[in-house]
Amino acid sequence: MFSWLGTDDRRRKDPEVFQTVSEGLKKLYKTKLLPLEEHYRFHEFHSPALEDADFDNKPMVLLVGQYSTGKTTFIRYLLEQDFPGMRIGPEPTTDSFIAVMQGDVEGIIPGNALVVDPKKPFRKLNAFGNAFLNRFVCAQLPNAVLESISVIDTPGILSGEKQRISRGYDFAAVLEWFAERVDRIILLFDAHKLDISDEFSEVIKALKNHEDKMRVVLNKADQIETQQLMRVYGALMWSLGKIVNTPEVIRVYIGSFWSHPLLIPDNRKLFEAEEQDLFRDIQSLPRNAALRKLNDLIKRARLAKVHAYIISSLKKEMPSVFGKDNKKKELVNNLAEIYGRIEREHQISPGDFPNLKRMQDQLQAQDFSKFQPLKSKLLEVVDDMLAHDIAQLMVLVRQEEIQQPIQMVKGGAFEGTLHGPFGHGYGEGAGEGIDDAEWVVARDKPMYDEIFYTLSPVDGKITGANAKKEMVRSKLPNSVLGKIWKLADIDKDGMLDDEEFALANHLIKVKLEGHELPSELPAHLLPPSKRKVAE
């Protein structure tokens, strides 16, 4: 059990007691942040109130991309099975938001039924109306992957004003709602069509405050030659740089995420390495879920504080009787100046303020006379939460990580290449010769022996100083050569015999070919004469 005391008398008498991070987040939100949000109508401007399911749900992965970039196929690839409602084709086929989640039996839950289920984190989507809910379903099925994560498939993004209007709901706003609550956003691009349509550009900008969650997949990369792939990758990075205006580069994974043969297999190793990196990123989501929810609550609290200052400032400027309409127009037009004044008075970072143009549009429809003046007590409670409670929850996050077994996504495509000869890097680098009866180093040992006998061995061994003279010829840094020495000096006597010297040179060759060194010497690399000693 974890408990801590606050600074005021009430908290000294009644200390906060949280059993889990999830319980702590729910209690802090309801008792400390939610009153501030409700008092200043935060939910009308920014985001609906959070519910218990938002804190309890599994990590979610949101897939976004233009039509026919392979979003649905990507989910099929991860799960290694079809899911209810799945449609795949070269033209726009997925016209709905599909939440793919774990269930005891296969089936589909329609949107209107889904948003009244308190156990699902979708209740607040009710605000987008029937036009959206008719295009929202939950596909449930028993699958090992879905025991750890849920995946949200989205309609293919089209171009042109007509397509955007014909949806009947605010597509970008729905995606932004999901972006706030998911753990990972994957943008998929087709290597053959990198054009970013108007709607796609609008969507990416709507995800502006969630760059830390975003990853990019350049899909269908096996269908173009290596030289073209380099150009496509460069063009994609250039296009993204214009839309995602941040100094950090979004991680782009290159590959072909489906179960068909590679059309051009030249880049197989690259695709394997990229796939493993992406899988590791997705597999880490359950382990980092509590930290992500904590981080999102902090971001929300900072925005809620700024919103309170903005609303109370507008209320303060409004006349009590006459000229309200003219004053409202003046305040909306001068909102940038109000931002600047709040920033200076309360030492708030410019990055914490909501988008200026969007806030001005939202204020046009508001009745400023209903706004509330500044209530310091509400803000002090949120400040106390950020200063003390959140820090204690961070400690609890670490405690839970230590106490719980390592949580990773398992099953489906995540199991396919973890073990056996088709695991990434199997039989390469330090793994070369793993299945051979003969010691793999013996192939080049005659060449290494010639060098060995020029280094003045005594009693069949060379000193560390003499070995160093030869090993530094590789031009590898001392830190790497030191690790190689540690691996090769099996009997730890500070000298190398001919087999250990040959092993050291083999490991140098492995490193020079661009492979990583093992942390411990694999059994198949042990010299034959040392195997009994090692056992």
Short mmCIF file of C-alpha atoms in Angstrom, two decimals, residues 29 32-50 176-177 180-181 209-210 296-312 352-355 358-359 362-363 366 370-372 378-379 382:
data_model
loop_
_atom_site.label_atom_id
_atom_site.label_comp_id
_atom_site.label_asym_id
_atom_site.label_seq_id
_atom_site.Cartn_x
_atom_site.Cartn_y
_atom_site.Cartn_z
CA TYR A 29 -8.77 13.57 -11.96
CA LYS A 32 -8.78 17.85 -8.36
CA LEU A 33 -8.82 18.45 -12.12
CA LEU A 34 -12.45 17.81 -13.08
CA PRO A 35 -13.87 20.63 -10.85
CA LEU A 36 -11.59 23.13 -12.64
CA GLU A 37 -12.62 21.80 -16.07
CA GLU A 38 -16.34 22.02 -15.25
CA HIS A 39 -16.10 25.49 -13.70
CA TYR A 40 -14.52 26.97 -16.83
CA ARG A 41 -16.39 24.84 -19.43
CA PHE A 42 -13.20 23.13 -20.60
CA HIS A 43 -15.18 20.28 -22.18
CA GLU A 44 -16.98 22.61 -24.59
CA PHE A 45 -13.68 23.93 -25.94
CA HIS A 46 -11.15 21.13 -25.83
CA SER A 47 -11.98 17.58 -24.80
CA PRO A 48 -14.87 15.72 -23.13
CA ALA A 49 -14.49 14.67 -19.51
CA LEU A 50 -12.50 11.49 -18.89
CA GLU A 176 -8.00 14.15 -32.63
CA TRP A 177 -10.32 12.62 -29.99
CA GLU A 180 -5.63 12.06 -27.11
CA ARG A 181 -6.46 8.60 -25.79
CA ASN A 209 0.10 18.00 -30.09
CA HIS A 210 0.75 14.26 -30.18
CA ASP A 296 -1.50 12.75 -20.75
CA LEU A 297 -3.12 13.81 -17.47
CA ILE A 298 -0.29 16.29 -16.85
CA LYS A 299 -0.71 17.76 -20.36
CA ARG A 300 -4.47 18.02 -19.79
CA ALA A 301 -3.98 19.74 -16.43
CA ARG A 302 -1.62 22.32 -17.91
CA LEU A 303 -4.09 23.07 -20.72
CA ALA A 304 -6.99 23.29 -18.25
CA LYS A 305 -5.05 25.84 -16.16
CA VAL A 306 -4.34 28.01 -19.19
CA HIS A 307 -7.97 27.72 -20.29
CA ALA A 308 -9.11 28.92 -16.86
CA TYR A 309 -6.87 31.99 -17.11
CA ILE A 310 -8.19 32.77 -20.62
CA ILE A 311 -11.87 32.44 -19.67
CA SER A 312 -11.49 34.44 -16.45
CA ASP A 352 0.81 25.46 -23.30
CA PHE A 353 -1.71 27.75 -25.01
CA PRO A 354 -4.44 26.36 -27.30
CA ASN A 355 -4.38 27.11 -31.01
CA ARG A 358 -9.32 27.59 -33.29
CA MET A 359 -9.95 29.29 -29.94
CA GLN A 362 -14.96 28.59 -30.69
CA LEU A 363 -15.39 31.83 -28.75
CA GLN A 366 -20.04 31.53 -26.64
CA LYS A 370 -21.79 33.04 -18.49
CA PHE A 371 -18.02 32.77 -18.04
CA GLN A 372 -16.68 32.51 -14.48
CA LEU A 378 -9.42 25.58 -7.92
CA LEU A 379 -6.09 26.48 -9.50
CA VAL A 382 -4.41 21.58 -9.52
#
